[in-house]
Amino acid sequence: MKTFFEGIQYLFVNILFAPLDFLRSLELKTWFGANTINWVFMIICAAAMVYWIKQLRIFDEAGTENQDTTAHSFLK
């Protein structure tokens, strides 16, 4: 059973976390390079927010949005 858990440790520490270890060592050279994952996530979130706001504007201009406070049955 001990070898099973050591195998799981080897998988996570030496294989799956290797890219993150590389980014951690890259931080000493360039801060922007080490934070590329954060930049990618921020760009994805900003794009999703812009898309969501554009969709809200489309439904608001079409007048299909029900803004009544009793729009849901649990609010009655």
Short mmCIF file of the N, C-alpha and C atoms (twelve columns), coordinates in Angstrom:
data_MODEL
# 
_entry.id   MODEL 
# 
loop_
_atom_site.group_PDB 
_atom_site.id 
_atom_site.type_symbol 
_atom_site.label_atom_id 
_atom_site.label_alt_id 
_atom_site.label_comp_id 
_atom_site.label_asym_id 
_atom_site.label_seq_id 
_atom_site.Cartn_x 
_atom_site.Cartn_y 
_atom_site.Cartn_z 
_atom_site.pdbx_PDB_model_num 
ATOM 1   N N  . MET A 1  0.823   -1.195 0.000   1 
ATOM 2   C CA . MET A 1  0.000   0.000  0.000   1 
ATOM 3   C C  . MET A 1  0.868   1.260  0.000   1 
ATOM 4   N N  . LYS A 2  2.046   1.158  0.623   1 
ATOM 5   C CA . LYS A 2  2.946   2.303  0.679   1 
ATOM 6   C C  . LYS A 2  3.413   2.692  -0.729  1 
ATOM 7   N N  . THR A 3  3.666   1.721  -1.567  1 
ATOM 8   C CA . THR A 3  4.131   2.021  -2.928  1 
ATOM 9   C C  . THR A 3  3.035   2.700  -3.744  1 
ATOM 10  N N  . PHE A 4  1.772   2.373  -3.464  1 
ATOM 11  C CA . PHE A 4  0.660   3.014  -4.160  1 
ATOM 12  C C  . PHE A 4  0.652   4.520  -3.883  1 
ATOM 13  N N  . PHE A 5  0.780   4.896  -2.618  1 
ATOM 14  C CA . PHE A 5  0.770   6.311  -2.258  1 
ATOM 15  C C  . PHE A 5  2.044   7.011  -2.717  1 
ATOM 16  N N  . GLU A 6  3.165   6.295  -2.734  1 
ATOM 17  C CA . GLU A 6  4.387   6.890  -3.272  1 
ATOM 18  C C  . GLU A 6  4.266   7.103  -4.779  1 
ATOM 19  N N  . GLY A 7  3.527   6.232  -5.454  1 
ATOM 20  C CA . GLY A 7  3.267   6.418  -6.876  1 
ATOM 21  C C  . GLY A 7  2.416   7.651  -7.136  1 
ATOM 22  N N  . ILE A 8  1.415   7.867  -6.293  1 
ATOM 23  C CA . ILE A 8  0.579   9.073  -6.407  1 
ATOM 24  C C  . ILE A 8  1.433   10.308 -6.146  1 
ATOM 25  N N  . GLN A 9  2.316   10.241 -5.149  1 
ATOM 26  C CA . GLN A 9  3.200   11.361 -4.861  1 
ATOM 27  C C  . GLN A 9  4.106   11.645 -6.049  1 
ATOM 28  N N  . TYR A 10 4.673   10.623 -6.635  1 
ATOM 29  C CA . TYR A 10 5.552   10.809 -7.796  1 
ATOM 30  C C  . TYR A 10 4.797   11.449 -8.961  1 
ATOM 31  N N  . LEU A 11 3.567   10.985 -9.198  1 
ATOM 32  C CA . LEU A 11 2.765   11.530 -10.291 1 
ATOM 33  C C  . LEU A 11 2.534   13.019 -10.114 1 
ATOM 34  N N  . PHE A 12 2.105   13.418 -8.933  1 
ATOM 35  C CA . PHE A 12 1.783   14.827 -8.717  1 
ATOM 36  C C  . PHE A 12 3.028   15.695 -8.602  1 
ATOM 37  N N  . VAL A 13 3.996   15.291 -7.817  1 
ATOM 38  C CA . VAL A 13 5.159   16.137 -7.556  1 
ATOM 39  C C  . VAL A 13 6.073   16.231 -8.773  1 
ATOM 40  N N  . ASN A 14 6.366   15.134 -9.412  1 
ATOM 41  C CA . ASN A 14 7.363   15.136 -10.473 1 
ATOM 42  C C  . ASN A 14 6.799   15.328 -11.873 1 
ATOM 43  N N  . ILE A 15 5.517   15.050 -12.090 1 
ATOM 44  C CA . ILE A 15 4.965   15.132 -13.442 1 
ATOM 45  C C  . ILE A 15 3.950   16.258 -13.569 1 
ATOM 46  N N  . LEU A 16 2.890   16.230 -12.767 1 
ATOM 47  C CA . LEU A 16 1.800   17.183 -12.941 1 
ATOM 48  C C  . LEU A 16 2.165   18.595 -12.485 1 
ATOM 49  N N  . PHE A 17 3.028   18.726 -11.479 1 
ATOM 50  C CA . PHE A 17 3.402   20.056 -11.005 1 
ATOM 51  C C  . PHE A 17 4.667   20.583 -11.664 1 
ATOM 52  N N  . ALA A 18 5.229   19.862 -12.616 1 
ATOM 53  C CA . ALA A 18 6.461   20.308 -13.283 1 
ATOM 54  C C  . ALA A 18 6.275   21.651 -13.995 1 
ATOM 55  N N  . PRO A 19 5.174   21.885 -14.724 1 
ATOM 56  C CA . PRO A 19 5.012   23.212 -15.344 1 
ATOM 57  C C  . PRO A 19 4.933   24.342 -14.321 1 
ATOM 58  N N  . LEU A 20 4.306   24.092 -13.187 1 
ATOM 59  C CA . LEU A 20 4.213   25.133 -12.161 1 
ATOM 60  C C  . LEU A 20 5.567   25.383 -11.509 1 
ATOM 61  N N  . ASP A 21 6.373   24.338 -11.352 1 
ATOM 62  C CA . ASP A 21 7.732   24.530 -10.835 1 
ATOM 63  C C  . ASP A 21 8.558   25.354 -11.805 1 
ATOM 64  N N  . PHE A 22 8.350   25.132 -13.105 1 
ATOM 65  C CA . PHE A 22 9.057   25.931 -14.107 1 
ATOM 66  C C  . PHE A 22 8.662   27.398 -14.003 1 
ATOM 67  N N  . LEU A 23 7.373   27.673 -13.845 1 
ATOM 68  C CA . LEU A 23 6.925   29.061 -13.709 1 
ATOM 69  C C  . LEU A 23 7.470   29.701 -12.439 1 
ATOM 70  N N  . ARG A 24 7.581   28.914 -11.374 1 
ATOM 71  C CA . ARG A 24 8.126   29.442 -10.122 1 
ATOM 72  C C  . ARG A 24 9.598   29.809 -10.287 1 
ATOM 73  N N  . SER A 25 10.360  28.983 -10.997 1 
ATOM 74  C CA . SER A 25 11.771  29.309 -11.218 1 
ATOM 75  C C  . SER A 25 11.927  30.457 -12.221 1 
ATOM 76  N N  . LEU A 26 10.947  30.615 -13.089 1 
ATOM 77  C CA . LEU A 26 10.993  31.694 -14.080 1 
ATOM 78  C C  . LEU A 26 10.775  33.060 -13.438 1 
ATOM 79  N N  . GLU A 27 10.168  33.086 -12.254 1 
ATOM 80  C CA . GLU A 27 9.871   34.358 -11.597 1 
ATOM 81  C C  . GLU A 27 11.134  35.149 -11.267 1 
ATOM 82  N N  . LEU A 28 12.241  34.462 -11.045 1 
ATOM 83  C CA . LEU A 28 13.483  35.165 -10.745 1 
ATOM 84  C C  . LEU A 28 14.008  35.917 -11.957 1 
ATOM 85  N N  . LYS A 29 13.614  35.486 -13.156 1 
ATOM 86  C CA . LYS A 29 14.087  36.126 -14.383 1 
ATOM 87  C C  . LYS A 29 13.110  37.191 -14.876 1 
ATOM 88  N N  . THR A 30 11.829  36.846 -14.965 1 
ATOM 89  C CA . THR A 30 10.836  37.788 -15.470 1 
ATOM 90  C C  . THR A 30 9.505   37.566 -14.752 1 
ATOM 91  N N  . TRP A 31 8.991   38.652 -14.177 1 
ATOM 92  C CA . TRP A 31 7.740   38.570 -13.444 1 
ATOM 93  C C  . TRP A 31 6.572   38.315 -14.397 1 
ATOM 94  N N  . PHE A 32 6.571   38.987 -15.551 1 
ATOM 95  C CA . PHE A 32 5.473   38.828 -16.500 1 
ATOM 96  C C  . PHE A 32 5.414   37.405 -17.051 1 
ATOM 97  N N  . GLY A 33 6.561   36.823 -17.311 1 
ATOM 98  C CA . GLY A 33 6.583   35.444 -17.816 1 
ATOM 99  C C  . GLY A 33 6.068   34.460 -16.797 1 
ATOM 100 N N  . ALA A 34 6.378   34.679 -15.521 1 
ATOM 101 C CA . ALA A 34 5.930   33.766 -14.476 1 
ATOM 102 C C  . ALA A 34 4.434   33.868 -14.234 1 
ATOM 103 N N  . ASN A 35 3.841   35.001 -14.570 1 
ATOM 104 C CA . ASN A 35 2.414   35.203 -14.328 1 
ATOM 105 C C  . ASN A 35 1.581   35.091 -15.596 1 
ATOM 106 N N  . THR A 36 2.058   34.360 -16.584 1 
ATOM 107 C CA . THR A 36 1.309   34.211 -17.837 1 
ATOM 108 C C  . THR A 36 -0.036  33.534 -17.616 1 
ATOM 109 N N  . ILE A 37 -0.098  32.580 -16.720 1 
ATOM 110 C CA . ILE A 37 -1.379  31.905 -16.449 1 
ATOM 111 C C  . ILE A 37 -2.392  32.910 -15.912 1 
ATOM 112 N N  . ASN A 38 -1.956  33.787 -15.007 1 
ATOM 113 C CA . ASN A 38 -2.864  34.798 -14.467 1 
ATOM 114 C C  . ASN A 38 -3.335  35.754 -15.555 1 
ATOM 115 N N  . TRP A 39 -2.419  36.162 -16.448 1 
ATOM 116 C CA . TRP A 39 -2.798  37.057 -17.532 1 
ATOM 117 C C  . TRP A 39 -3.804  36.399 -18.458 1 
ATOM 118 N N  . VAL A 40 -3.612  35.118 -18.747 1 
ATOM 119 C CA . VAL A 40 -4.552  34.411 -19.624 1 
ATOM 120 C C  . VAL A 40 -5.936  34.344 -18.981 1 
ATOM 121 N N  . PHE A 41 -5.988  34.030 -17.688 1 
ATOM 122 C CA . PHE A 41 -7.275  33.975 -16.999 1 
ATOM 123 C C  . PHE A 41 -7.953  35.338 -16.950 1 
ATOM 124 N N  . MET A 42 -7.184  36.414 -16.749 1 
ATOM 125 C CA . MET A 42 -7.770  37.752 -16.730 1 
ATOM 126 C C  . MET A 42 -8.330  38.133 -18.103 1 
ATOM 127 N N  . ILE A 43 -7.635  37.756 -19.168 1 
ATOM 128 C CA . ILE A 43 -8.128  38.043 -20.521 1 
ATOM 129 C C  . ILE A 43 -9.403  37.263 -20.801 1 
ATOM 130 N N  . ILE A 44 -9.446  36.001 -20.390 1 
ATOM 131 C CA . ILE A 44 -10.655 35.190 -20.596 1 
ATOM 132 C C  . ILE A 44 -11.827 35.780 -19.820 1 
ATOM 133 N N  . CYS A 45 -11.605 36.177 -18.570 1 
ATOM 134 C CA . CYS A 45 -12.684 36.761 -17.760 1 
ATOM 135 C C  . CYS A 45 -13.158 38.094 -18.334 1 
ATOM 136 N N  . ALA A 46 -12.238 38.905 -18.826 1 
ATOM 137 C CA . ALA A 46 -12.630 40.187 -19.419 1 
ATOM 138 C C  . ALA A 46 -13.453 39.960 -20.681 1 
ATOM 139 N N  . ALA A 47 -13.059 38.999 -21.511 1 
ATOM 140 C CA . ALA A 47 -13.813 38.702 -22.729 1 
ATOM 141 C C  . ALA A 47 -15.202 38.171 -22.385 1 
ATOM 142 N N  . ALA A 48 -15.297 37.321 -21.376 1 
ATOM 143 C CA . ALA A 48 -16.596 36.793 -20.965 1 
ATOM 144 C C  . ALA A 48 -17.488 37.907 -20.428 1 
ATOM 145 N N  . MET A 49 -16.917 38.841 -19.695 1 
ATOM 146 C CA . MET A 49 -17.704 39.946 -19.154 1 
ATOM 147 C C  . MET A 49 -18.219 40.857 -20.267 1 
ATOM 148 N N  . VAL A 50 -17.371 41.141 -21.258 1 
ATOM 149 C CA . VAL A 50 -17.803 41.961 -22.391 1 
ATOM 150 C C  . VAL A 50 -18.924 41.266 -23.147 1 
ATOM 151 N N  . TYR A 51 -18.779 39.963 -23.383 1 
ATOM 152 C CA . TYR A 51 -19.825 39.202 -24.072 1 
ATOM 153 C C  . TYR A 51 -21.128 39.228 -23.279 1 
ATOM 154 N N  . TRP A 52 -21.044 39.044 -21.959 1 
ATOM 155 C CA . TRP A 52 -22.237 39.022 -21.112 1 
ATOM 156 C C  . TRP A 52 -22.942 40.374 -21.142 1 
ATOM 157 N N  . ILE A 53 -22.188 41.460 -21.066 1 
ATOM 158 C CA . ILE A 53 -22.791 42.798 -21.088 1 
ATOM 159 C C  . ILE A 53 -23.426 43.074 -22.440 1 
ATOM 160 N N  . LYS A 54 -22.788 42.634 -23.525 1 
ATOM 161 C CA . LYS A 54 -23.396 42.821 -24.844 1 
ATOM 162 C C  . LYS A 54 -24.704 42.044 -24.964 1 
ATOM 163 N N  . GLN A 55 -24.758 40.836 -24.423 1 
ATOM 164 C CA . GLN A 55 -25.992 40.062 -24.466 1 
ATOM 165 C C  . GLN A 55 -27.077 40.720 -23.611 1 
ATOM 166 N N  . LEU A 56 -26.713 41.257 -22.452 1 
ATOM 167 C CA . LEU A 56 -27.690 41.960 -21.627 1 
ATOM 168 C C  . LEU A 56 -28.247 43.168 -22.364 1 
ATOM 169 N N  . ARG A 57 -27.398 43.878 -23.067 1 
ATOM 170 C CA . ARG A 57 -27.839 45.058 -23.818 1 
ATOM 171 C C  . ARG A 57 -28.776 44.643 -24.954 1 
ATOM 172 N N  . ILE A 58 -28.491 43.539 -25.632 1 
ATOM 173 C CA . ILE A 58 -29.355 43.063 -26.722 1 
ATOM 174 C C  . ILE A 58 -30.749 42.743 -26.195 1 
ATOM 175 N N  . PHE A 59 -30.832 42.033 -25.070 1 
ATOM 176 C CA . PHE A 59 -32.140 41.682 -24.520 1 
ATOM 177 C C  . PHE A 59 -32.856 42.901 -23.962 1 
ATOM 178 N N  . ASP A 60 -32.111 43.855 -23.414 1 
ATOM 179 C CA . ASP A 60 -32.732 45.058 -22.887 1 
ATOM 180 C C  . ASP A 60 -33.318 45.907 -24.017 1 
ATOM 181 N N  . GLU A 61 -32.600 46.036 -25.137 1 
ATOM 182 C CA . GLU A 61 -33.103 46.827 -26.260 1 
ATOM 183 C C  . GLU A 61 -34.273 46.145 -26.958 1 
ATOM 184 N N  . ALA A 62 -34.307 44.813 -26.953 1 
ATOM 185 C CA . ALA A 62 -35.406 44.088 -27.583 1 
ATOM 186 C C  . ALA A 62 -36.662 44.110 -26.711 1 
ATOM 187 N N  . GLY A 63 -36.513 44.398 -25.433 1 
ATOM 188 C CA . GLY A 63 -37.658 44.455 -24.533 1 
ATOM 189 C C  . GLY A 63 -38.173 43.084 -24.122 1 
ATOM 190 N N  . THR A 64 -37.380 42.047 -24.279 1 
ATOM 191 C CA . THR A 64 -37.825 40.694 -23.925 1 
ATOM 192 C C  . THR A 64 -37.528 40.339 -22.485 1 
ATOM 193 N N  . GLU A 65 -36.785 41.185 -21.778 1 
ATOM 194 C CA . GLU A 65 -36.443 40.887 -20.401 1 
ATOM 195 C C  . GLU A 65 -37.613 41.259 -19.501 1 
ATOM 196 N N  . ASN A 66 -38.018 40.327 -18.659 1 
ATOM 197 C CA . ASN A 66 -39.111 40.562 -17.719 1 
ATOM 198 C C  . ASN A 66 -38.511 41.126 -16.440 1 
ATOM 199 N N  . GLN A 67 -38.712 42.424 -16.180 1 
ATOM 200 C CA . GLN A 67 -38.143 43.072 -15.000 1 
ATOM 201 C C  . GLN A 67 -39.153 43.204 -13.875 1 
ATOM 202 N N  . ASP A 68 -40.232 42.471 -13.959 1 
ATOM 203 C CA . ASP A 68 -41.224 42.477 -12.901 1 
ATOM 204 C C  . ASP A 68 -40.644 41.764 -11.679 1 
ATOM 205 N N  . THR A 69 -40.926 42.272 -10.478 1 
ATOM 206 C CA . THR A 69 -40.369 41.657 -9.271  1 
ATOM 207 C C  . THR A 69 -40.983 40.299 -8.984  1 
ATOM 208 N N  . THR A 70 -42.124 40.007 -9.599  1 
ATOM 209 C CA . THR A 70 -42.740 38.689 -9.406  1 
ATOM 210 C C  . THR A 70 -42.497 37.814 -10.619 1 
ATOM 211 N N  . ALA A 71 -41.340 37.953 -11.247 1 
ATOM 212 C CA . ALA A 71 -41.025 37.148 -12.422 1 
ATOM 213 C C  . ALA A 71 -40.860 35.683 -12.077 1 
ATOM 214 N N  . HIS A 72 -40.479 35.387 -10.838 1 
ATOM 215 C CA . HIS A 72 -40.310 33.999 -10.408 1 
ATOM 216 C C  . HIS A 72 -41.389 33.664 -9.396  1 
ATOM 217 N N  . SER A 73 -41.786 32.427 -9.414  1 
ATOM 218 C CA . SER A 73 -42.889 32.017 -8.537  1 
ATOM 219 C C  . SER A 73 -42.499 32.084 -7.065  1 
ATOM 220 N N  . PHE A 74 -41.230 31.935 -6.737  1 
ATOM 221 C CA . PHE A 74 -40.843 31.962 -5.318  1 
ATOM 222 C C  . PHE A 74 -40.816 33.377 -4.739  1 
ATOM 223 N N  . LEU A 75 -40.977 34.424 -5.579  1 
ATOM 224 C CA . LEU A 75 -41.000 35.790 -5.093  1 
ATOM 225 C C  . LEU A 75 -42.413 36.286 -4.782  1 
ATOM 226 N N  . LYS A 76 -43.415 35.500 -5.059  1 
ATOM 227 C CA . LYS A 76 -44.812 35.915 -4.823  1 
ATOM 228 C C  . LYS A 76 -45.160 35.899 -3.366  1 
# 
